[in-house]
GROMACS .gro file of C-alpha atoms in nm:
model
  368
    1MET     CA    1   1.558   4.236  -5.211
    2THR     CA    2   1.737   4.034  -5.477
    3SER     CA    3   1.598   3.715  -5.628
    4THR     CA    4   1.869   3.515  -5.447
    5GLN     CA    5   1.765   3.659  -5.111
    6SER     CA    6   1.399   3.589  -5.190
    7SER     CA    7   1.484   3.229  -5.278
    8LEU     CA    8   1.681   3.184  -4.956
    9LEU     CA    9   1.398   3.339  -4.752
   10GLY     CA   10   1.143   3.112  -4.919
   11LEU     CA   11   1.364   2.809  -4.857
   12LEU     CA   12   1.406   2.905  -4.491
   13GLN     CA   13   1.032   2.951  -4.446
   14GLY     CA   14   0.972   2.613  -4.610
   15LEU     CA   15   1.224   2.447  -4.378
   16ILE     CA   16   1.063   2.607  -4.071
   17SER     CA   17   0.717   2.501  -4.187
   18ASN     CA   18   0.830   2.142  -4.247
   19LEU     CA   19   1.008   2.134  -3.912
   20LEU     CA   20   0.697   2.254  -3.729
   21LYS     CA   21   0.492   1.992  -3.911
   22LEU     CA   22   0.746   1.720  -3.833
   23LEU     CA   23   0.754   1.805  -3.462
   24GLY     CA   24   0.372   1.815  -3.449
   25ILE     CA   25   0.362   2.178  -3.337
   26ASN     CA   26   0.114   2.274  -3.610
   27ARG     CA   27  -0.111   1.988  -3.506
   28ILE     CA   28  -0.096   2.096  -3.141
   29ARG     CA   29  -0.183   2.453  -3.244
   30GLU     CA   30  -0.481   2.328  -3.448
   31MET     CA   31  -0.605   2.116  -3.157
   32LYS     CA   32  -0.573   2.410  -2.920
   33LEU     CA   33  -0.775   2.631  -3.156
   34ILE     CA   34  -1.038   2.358  -3.190
   35HIS     CA   35  -1.062   2.350  -2.810
   36ILE     CA   36  -1.067   2.729  -2.760
   37GLN     CA   37  -1.325   2.815  -3.027
   38PRO     CA   38  -1.610   2.604  -2.881
   39LEU     CA   39  -1.540   2.752  -2.537
   40GLN     CA   40  -1.568   3.103  -2.683
   41ILE     CA   41  -1.898   3.010  -2.847
   42LEU     CA   42  -2.013   2.858  -2.518
   43ASP     CA   43  -1.935   3.184  -2.335
   44HIS     CA   44  -2.170   3.370  -2.571
   45MET     CA   45  -2.433   3.097  -2.528
   46CYS     CA   46  -2.418   3.138  -2.149
   47GLU     CA   47  -2.483   3.511  -2.185
   48VAL     CA   48  -2.790   3.443  -2.401
   49MET     CA   49  -2.910   3.154  -2.186
   50THR     CA   50  -3.002   3.378  -1.893
   51HIS     CA   51  -3.290   3.514  -2.103
   52LEU     CA   52  -3.426   3.177  -2.221
   53ASP     CA   53  -3.745   3.007  -2.103
   54GLY     CA   54  -3.993   2.735  -2.196
   55LYS     CA   55  -3.890   2.501  -2.481
   56ASP     CA   56  -3.548   2.659  -2.511
   57MET     CA   57  -3.466   2.573  -2.150
   58GLU     CA   58  -3.577   2.214  -2.210
   59ASP     CA   59  -3.318   2.197  -2.488
   60VAL     CA   60  -3.056   2.328  -2.244
   61HIS     CA   61  -3.149   2.058  -1.990
   62GLU     CA   62  -3.118   1.792  -2.259
   63ALA     CA   63  -2.780   1.933  -2.365
   64ILE     CA   64  -2.659   1.919  -2.004
   65PHE     CA   65  -2.732   1.549  -1.970
   66ARG     CA   66  -2.579   1.471  -2.309
   67ALA     CA   67  -2.265   1.654  -2.197
   68VAL     CA   68  -2.262   1.459  -1.870
   69GLU     CA   69  -2.293   1.129  -2.056
   70ARG     CA   70  -1.996   1.219  -2.278
   71GLY     CA   71  -1.791   1.363  -1.992
   72ILE     CA   72  -1.770   1.719  -2.132
   73PHE     CA   73  -1.710   1.876  -1.791
   74GLU     CA   74  -1.603   2.218  -1.932
   75PHE     CA   75  -1.954   2.260  -2.075
   76ILE     CA   76  -2.119   2.166  -1.746
   77ASP     CA   77  -1.883   2.393  -1.552
   78LEU     CA   78  -1.959   2.703  -1.760
   79ILE     CA   79  -2.334   2.632  -1.776
   80PHE     CA   80  -2.365   2.594  -1.399
   81GLN     CA   81  -2.157   2.906  -1.339
   82ALA     CA   82  -2.383   3.107  -1.572
   83SER     CA   83  -2.707   2.966  -1.427
   84PRO     CA   84  -2.653   2.813  -1.080
   85ASN     CA   85  -3.017   2.701  -1.060
   86LEU     CA   86  -2.952   2.447  -1.335
   87VAL     CA   87  -2.777   2.222  -1.082
   88TRP     CA   88  -3.130   2.122  -0.977
   89SER     CA   89  -3.230   2.010  -1.327
   90TYR     CA   90  -3.314   1.642  -1.370
   91ASN     CA   91  -3.382   1.387  -1.642
   92ARG     CA   92  -3.680   1.157  -1.699
   93MET     CA   93  -3.578   0.936  -1.405
   94ARG     CA   94  -3.552   1.252  -1.191
   95ARG     CA   95  -3.179   1.208  -1.153
   96ASN     CA   96  -2.981   1.529  -1.137
   97ALA     CA   97  -2.662   1.590  -1.333
   98PHE     CA   98  -2.438   1.461  -1.053
   99GLN     CA   99  -2.640   1.143  -1.005
  100PHE     CA  100  -2.627   1.088  -1.379
  101ALA     CA  101  -2.249   1.150  -1.373
  102ILE     CA  102  -2.218   0.871  -1.114
  103GLU     CA  103  -2.435   0.643  -1.328
  104CYS     CA  104  -2.210   0.710  -1.632
  105ARG     CA  105  -1.893   0.706  -1.413
  106GLN     CA  106  -1.780   1.048  -1.536
  107GLU     CA  107  -1.546   1.144  -1.252
  108LYS     CA  108  -1.454   1.489  -1.390
  109VAL     CA  109  -1.819   1.589  -1.410
  110TYR     CA  110  -1.890   1.448  -1.065
  111THR     CA  111  -1.593   1.641  -0.920
  112LEU     CA  112  -1.779   1.964  -1.003
  113ILE     CA  113  -2.005   1.892  -0.705
  114TYR     CA  114  -1.719   2.009  -0.482
  115LYS     CA  115  -1.755   2.354  -0.639
  116LEU     CA  116  -2.089   2.387  -0.459
  117ASP     CA  117  -2.109   2.512  -0.103
  118LYS     CA  118  -2.153   2.245   0.163
  119ARG     CA  119  -2.526   2.309   0.219
  120LYS     CA  120  -2.620   2.284  -0.147
  121ARG     CA  121  -2.390   1.985  -0.196
  122SER     CA  122  -2.557   1.797   0.090
  123SER     CA  123  -2.905   1.880  -0.042
  124ILE     CA  124  -2.825   1.750  -0.390
  125ALA     CA  125  -2.649   1.443  -0.251
  126ASN     CA  126  -2.963   1.333  -0.066
  127LEU     CA  127  -3.217   1.369  -0.349
  128VAL     CA  128  -3.386   1.054  -0.482
  129ASP     CA  129  -3.506   0.952  -0.828
  130THR     CA  130  -3.839   0.795  -0.934
  131SER     CA  131  -3.728   0.458  -0.789
  132LYS     CA  132  -3.626   0.619  -0.458
  133ASN     CA  133  -3.264   0.563  -0.544
  134GLY     CA  134  -3.037   0.814  -0.375
  135MET     CA  135  -2.693   0.913  -0.498
  136LEU     CA  136  -2.536   0.627  -0.302
  137HIS     CA  137  -2.778   0.375  -0.454
  138VAL     CA  138  -2.668   0.491  -0.801
  139ALA     CA  139  -2.303   0.453  -0.697
  140GLY     CA  140  -2.384   0.095  -0.598
  141MET     CA  141  -2.490   0.011  -0.953
  142LEU     CA  142  -2.244  -0.147  -1.195
  143SER     CA  143  -2.038   0.081  -1.419
  144PRO     CA  144  -2.105   0.087  -1.794
  145LEU     CA  145  -1.903  -0.186  -1.967
  146ALA     CA  146  -1.721   0.072  -2.178
  147LYS     CA  147  -1.578   0.222  -1.857
  148LEU     CA  148  -1.486  -0.113  -1.702
  149ASP     CA  149  -1.308  -0.226  -2.018
  150ASN     CA  150  -1.060   0.060  -1.979
  151ILE     CA  151  -0.931  -0.092  -1.652
  152SER     CA  152  -0.693  -0.389  -1.649
  153GLY     CA  153  -0.816  -0.693  -1.460
  154ALA     CA  154  -1.134  -0.766  -1.268
  155ALA     CA  155  -0.965  -0.691  -0.934
  156LEU     CA  156  -0.879  -0.335  -1.037
  157GLN     CA  157  -1.228  -0.294  -1.184
  158MET     CA  158  -1.375  -0.394  -0.848
  159GLN     CA  159  -1.136  -0.154  -0.674
  160ARG     CA  160  -1.254   0.134  -0.895
  161GLU     CA  161  -1.618   0.052  -0.816
  162LEU     CA  162  -1.540   0.059  -0.443
  163GLN     CA  163  -1.358   0.391  -0.482
  164TRP     CA  164  -1.669   0.540  -0.643
  165PHE     CA  165  -1.895   0.407  -0.368
  166LYS     CA  166  -1.667   0.527  -0.086
  167GLU     CA  167  -1.628   0.870  -0.249
  168VAL     CA  168  -2.003   0.927  -0.282
  169GLU     CA  169  -2.053   0.797   0.073
  170THR     CA  170  -1.843   1.085   0.211
  171ILE     CA  171  -2.096   1.350   0.103
  172THR     CA  172  -2.421   1.173   0.198
  173PHE     CA  173  -2.596   1.193   0.535
  174PRO     CA  174  -2.570   0.886   0.761
  175ARG     CA  175  -2.945   0.825   0.729
  176SER     CA  176  -2.912   0.818   0.349
  177ARG     CA  177  -2.663   0.532   0.378
  178GLU     CA  178  -2.936   0.316   0.529
  179ALA     CA  179  -3.229   0.450   0.322
  180LEU     CA  180  -3.428   0.194   0.123
  181ASN     CA  181  -3.521   0.231  -0.242
  182ALA     CA  182  -3.838   0.107  -0.417
  183GLU     CA  183  -3.699  -0.250  -0.401
  184PHE     CA  184  -3.639  -0.213  -0.025
  185LEU     CA  185  -3.263  -0.227  -0.069
  186ALA     CA  186  -3.008  -0.014   0.114
  187PRO     CA  187  -2.718   0.131  -0.091
  188ARG     CA  188  -2.475  -0.137   0.030
  189ASP     CA  189  -2.724  -0.408  -0.065
  190VAL     CA  190  -2.753  -0.257  -0.414
  191PHE     CA  191  -2.373  -0.260  -0.442
  192THR     CA  192  -2.347  -0.625  -0.330
  193LYS     CA  193  -2.627  -0.736  -0.562
  194ASN     CA  194  -2.481  -0.567  -0.868
  195HIS     CA  195  -2.117  -0.661  -0.806
  196LYS     CA  196  -2.139  -1.025  -0.698
  197ASP     CA  197  -2.025  -1.148  -1.041
  198LEU     CA  198  -1.740  -0.894  -1.051
  199VAL     CA  199  -1.626  -1.008  -0.704
  200LYS     CA  200  -1.611  -1.369  -0.827
  201GLU     CA  201  -1.424  -1.263  -1.140
  202GLY     CA  202  -1.183  -1.054  -0.933
  203GLU     CA  203  -1.122  -1.347  -0.700
  204ARG     CA  204  -1.052  -1.577  -0.996
  205TRP     CA  205  -0.815  -1.320  -1.153
  206MET     CA  206  -0.627  -1.272  -0.826
  207LYS     CA  207  -0.595  -1.645  -0.760
  208GLU     CA  208  -0.477  -1.728  -1.112
  209THR     CA  209  -0.215  -1.451  -1.102
  210ALA     CA  210  -0.101  -1.548  -0.752
  211THR     CA  211  -0.080  -1.919  -0.840
  212SER     CA  212   0.138  -1.855  -1.145
  213CYS     CA  213   0.366  -1.616  -0.958
  214THR     CA  214   0.390  -1.849  -0.656
  215PHE     CA  215   0.525  -2.122  -0.882
  216VAL     CA  216   0.787  -1.887  -1.029
  217GLY     CA  217   0.885  -1.754  -0.685
  218ALA     CA  218   0.919  -2.105  -0.540
  219LEU     CA  219   1.134  -2.211  -0.836
  220ILE     CA  220   1.368  -1.912  -0.787
  221PHE     CA  221   1.389  -1.982  -0.414
  222THR     CA  222   1.490  -2.343  -0.481
  223ILE     CA  223   1.760  -2.241  -0.730
  224MET     CA  224   1.905  -1.966  -0.512
  225PHE     CA  225   1.904  -2.185  -0.200
  226ALA     CA  226   2.099  -2.455  -0.384
  227SER     CA  227   2.338  -2.195  -0.532
  228ALA     CA  228   2.434  -2.074  -0.184
  229PHE     CA  229   2.588  -2.414  -0.107
  230THR     CA  230   2.739  -2.481  -0.451
  231VAL     CA  231   2.937  -2.162  -0.497
  232PRO     CA  232   3.139  -2.108  -0.817
  233GLY     CA  233   3.495  -2.240  -0.787
  234GLY     CA  234   3.402  -2.468  -0.497
  235ASN     CA  235   3.534  -2.468  -0.139
  236ASN     CA  236   3.872  -2.531   0.011
  237GLY     CA  237   3.882  -2.901   0.095
  238ARG     CA  238   4.064  -2.841   0.424
  239THR     CA  239   3.888  -2.533   0.562
  240GLY     CA  240   3.557  -2.539   0.372
  241ILE     CA  241   3.597  -2.169   0.286
  242PRO     CA  242   3.503  -2.068  -0.072
  243ILE     CA  243   3.812  -2.045  -0.291
  244PHE     CA  244   3.713  -1.710  -0.447
  245LEU     CA  245   3.601  -1.554  -0.117
  246ASN     CA  246   3.844  -1.262  -0.147
  247LYS     CA  247   3.733  -1.164  -0.498
  248LYS     CA  248   3.493  -0.869  -0.528
  249ILE     CA  249   3.294  -1.041  -0.800
  250PHE     CA  250   3.235  -1.332  -0.560
  251MET     CA  251   3.081  -1.091  -0.308
  252VAL     CA  252   2.852  -0.968  -0.586
  253PHE     CA  253   2.743  -1.328  -0.636
  254ILE     CA  254   2.678  -1.386  -0.263
  255VAL     CA  255   2.485  -1.058  -0.212
  256SER     CA  256   2.271  -1.100  -0.524
  257ASP     CA  257   2.201  -1.465  -0.430
  258ALA     CA  258   2.084  -1.353  -0.083
  259ILE     CA  259   1.868  -1.074  -0.226
  260SER     CA  260   1.708  -1.312  -0.474
  261LEU     CA  261   1.648  -1.574  -0.202
  262PHE     CA  262   1.485  -1.333   0.043
  263SER     CA  263   1.286  -1.152  -0.228
  264SER     CA  264   1.146  -1.475  -0.370
  265THR     CA  265   1.053  -1.591  -0.018
  266THR     CA  266   0.869  -1.263   0.048
  267SER     CA  267   0.699  -1.291  -0.290
  268VAL     CA  268   0.578  -1.646  -0.224
  269LEU     CA  269   0.444  -1.546   0.119
  270MET     CA  270   0.252  -1.251  -0.030
  271PHE     CA  271   0.098  -1.465  -0.301
  272LEU     CA  272   0.006  -1.732  -0.046
  273GLY     CA  273  -0.163  -1.455   0.151
  274ILE     CA  274  -0.367  -1.371  -0.158
  275LEU     CA  275  -0.462  -1.735  -0.213
  276THR     CA  276  -0.586  -1.772   0.145
  277SER     CA  277  -0.775  -1.440   0.164
  278ARG     CA  278  -1.152  -1.425   0.230
  279TYR     CA  279  -1.212  -1.204  -0.075
  280ALA     CA  280  -1.459  -0.974   0.098
  281GLU     CA  281  -1.575  -0.677  -0.110
  282ASP     CA  282  -1.374  -0.420   0.085
  283GLY     CA  283  -1.060  -0.634   0.051
  284PHE     CA  284  -1.033  -0.525  -0.312
  285LEU     CA  285  -0.995  -0.162  -0.204
  286LYS     CA  286  -0.646  -0.185  -0.051
  287ALA     CA  287  -0.563  -0.514   0.122
  288LEU     CA  288  -0.553  -0.742  -0.182
  289PRO     CA  289  -0.395  -0.487  -0.423
  290THR     CA  290  -0.124  -0.413  -0.162
  291LYS     CA  291  -0.035  -0.783  -0.135
  292MET     CA  292  -0.025  -0.808  -0.514
  293ILE     CA  293   0.197  -0.498  -0.542
  294ILE     CA  294   0.443  -0.633  -0.284
  295GLY     CA  295   0.436  -0.979  -0.442
  296LEU     CA  296   0.503  -0.858  -0.796
  297SER     CA  297   0.770  -0.609  -0.681
  298THR     CA  298   0.965  -0.865  -0.481
  299LEU     CA  299   0.930  -1.118  -0.763
  300PHE     CA  300   1.084  -0.865  -1.001
  301PHE     CA  301   1.375  -0.804  -0.761
  302SER     CA  302   1.428  -1.179  -0.719
  303ILE     CA  303   1.444  -1.234  -1.096
  304ALA     CA  304   1.682  -0.940  -1.143
  305ALA     CA  305   1.906  -1.052  -0.854
  306MET     CA  306   1.906  -1.410  -0.985
  307MET     CA  307   2.031  -1.290  -1.323
  308VAL     CA  308   2.305  -1.086  -1.151
  309ALA     CA  309   2.408  -1.390  -0.946
  310TYR     CA  310   2.417  -1.607  -1.256
  311SER     CA  311   2.621  -1.351  -1.452
  312SER     CA  312   2.873  -1.302  -1.169
  313ALA     CA  313   2.913  -1.678  -1.123
  314LEU     CA  314   2.972  -1.719  -1.494
  315PHE     CA  315   3.228  -1.439  -1.494
  316ILE     CA  316   3.415  -1.596  -1.202
  317MET     CA  317   3.445  -1.933  -1.377
  318ILE     CA  318   3.531  -1.826  -1.735
  319HIS     CA  319   3.633  -1.460  -1.706
  320GLN     CA  320   3.923  -1.521  -1.944
  321GLN     CA  321   3.682  -1.617  -2.225
  322SER     CA  322   3.519  -1.276  -2.270
  323TRP     CA  323   3.395  -1.364  -2.619
  324ILE     CA  324   3.139  -1.600  -2.467
  325VAL     CA  325   3.084  -1.432  -2.127
  326VAL     CA  326   2.965  -1.097  -2.262
  327PRO     CA  327   2.692  -1.237  -2.497
  328ILE     CA  328   2.562  -1.469  -2.223
  329ILE     CA  329   2.546  -1.187  -1.970
  330PHE     CA  330   2.362  -0.979  -2.230
  331LEU     CA  331   2.111  -1.262  -2.279
  332ALA     CA  332   2.061  -1.273  -1.901
  333THR     CA  333   1.887  -0.935  -1.928
  334VAL     CA  334   1.616  -1.084  -2.152
  335PRO     CA  335   1.404  -1.231  -1.867
  336ILE     CA  336   1.418  -0.899  -1.679
  337THR     CA  337   1.314  -0.710  -1.992
  338LEU     CA  338   1.026  -0.953  -2.056
  339PHE     CA  339   0.902  -0.918  -1.699
  340ILE     CA  340   0.909  -0.538  -1.725
  341TRP     CA  341   0.730  -0.549  -2.059
  342MET     CA  342   0.459  -0.792  -1.946
  343GLN     CA  343   0.400  -0.715  -1.577
  344PHE     CA  344   0.543  -0.371  -1.500
  345PRO     CA  345   0.253  -0.174  -1.660
  346LEU     CA  346   0.007  -0.371  -1.444
  347LEU     CA  347   0.222  -0.308  -1.135
  348VAL     CA  348   0.236   0.067  -1.204
  349GLU     CA  349  -0.138   0.087  -1.275
  350MET     CA  350  -0.217  -0.102  -0.955
  351PHE     CA  351   0.015   0.119  -0.747
  352ILE     CA  352  -0.131   0.443  -0.888
  353SER     CA  353  -0.487   0.314  -0.844
  354THR     CA  354  -0.421   0.213  -0.481
  355TYR     CA  355  -0.186   0.483  -0.353
  356GLY     CA  356  -0.210   0.759  -0.614
  357SER     CA  357  -0.392   1.089  -0.579
  358GLY     CA  358  -0.713   0.927  -0.703
  359ILE     CA  359  -0.958   1.019  -0.979
  360PHE     CA  360  -1.150   1.272  -0.768
  361ASP     CA  361  -1.027   1.627  -0.709
  362ARG     CA  362  -1.179   1.774  -0.394
  363LYS     CA  363  -0.962   2.086  -0.401
  364VAL     CA  364  -1.144   2.259  -0.686
  365LYS     CA  365  -1.230   2.626  -0.644
  366GLN     CA  366  -1.595   2.684  -0.549
  367TRP     CA  367  -1.831   2.872  -0.777
  368THR     CA  368  -1.900   3.228  -0.669
   0.00000   0.00000   0.00000
């Protein structure tokens, strides 16, 4: 190989290396190796663990609960597969790994309970700790603040708490749902006691959002209602028919005006429904989020349709002055963009949280 060929080969290798670095492929490879290597080490640990006893097993129990607290579900999965009896291990409060996962709100760790057969799952679900708290009592306690802070708005936080409680309720016996703890409280009483402040905060958040959006919706309704009777170009003085009735752009104006009017009306009605709700605990699960989703969605459509109506009306009146029409129509997209930027993420999060697949996966493959 000549020196020229060597130089070209070196240059090509350098370009490929830089390209991989630029695209982040090297970083992805490093992260994958970092993830695979601990799992390989863990596999060897599981083989050794079957021969441990005494103090060594205490260290394993402590490691399990540390992993649960941090949400390292791969570790818990492999450990329980290697030693199925470890599912009965408990901490100082006599809470097992799944109860502790509920306490820490680690949904991926909790989902591993569906890998147990139904008999073992029911047995674990109905164990109690030193304070006679069952799994459902623990679900009725308030989430750690670090978990709640990751959810937008008090209403969605309350919804997530209800989802946890309802999910745990599905695997407990009916008698466990009425069982009393050391404070003589049933699981639902524990939930109400610990979430009364969050309910108030959720109510305040819902009402403030609904009040602001009701004002905007009512303003759009007023504008669009007036626009329907003051059409661009005016009406024929003899017949009363709009002068530009036969123009396609005029039909765009009429249709968009109607869409905006009806959407804003629907939006206002939804937000009024929120303002007059009872704000019961279970209302935060679906009823209130559904009203908010419909209200925000229709408000978005009303704003978008209003901008289309405005742009078409402007085009009808001064279509010959394109130098001013085009920039104004472009500026009309600003309110829509701002709404998407400010409210659309909340709308998507609320929709996924209410009607998505959920944070719990019941279709996991059972351990053999």
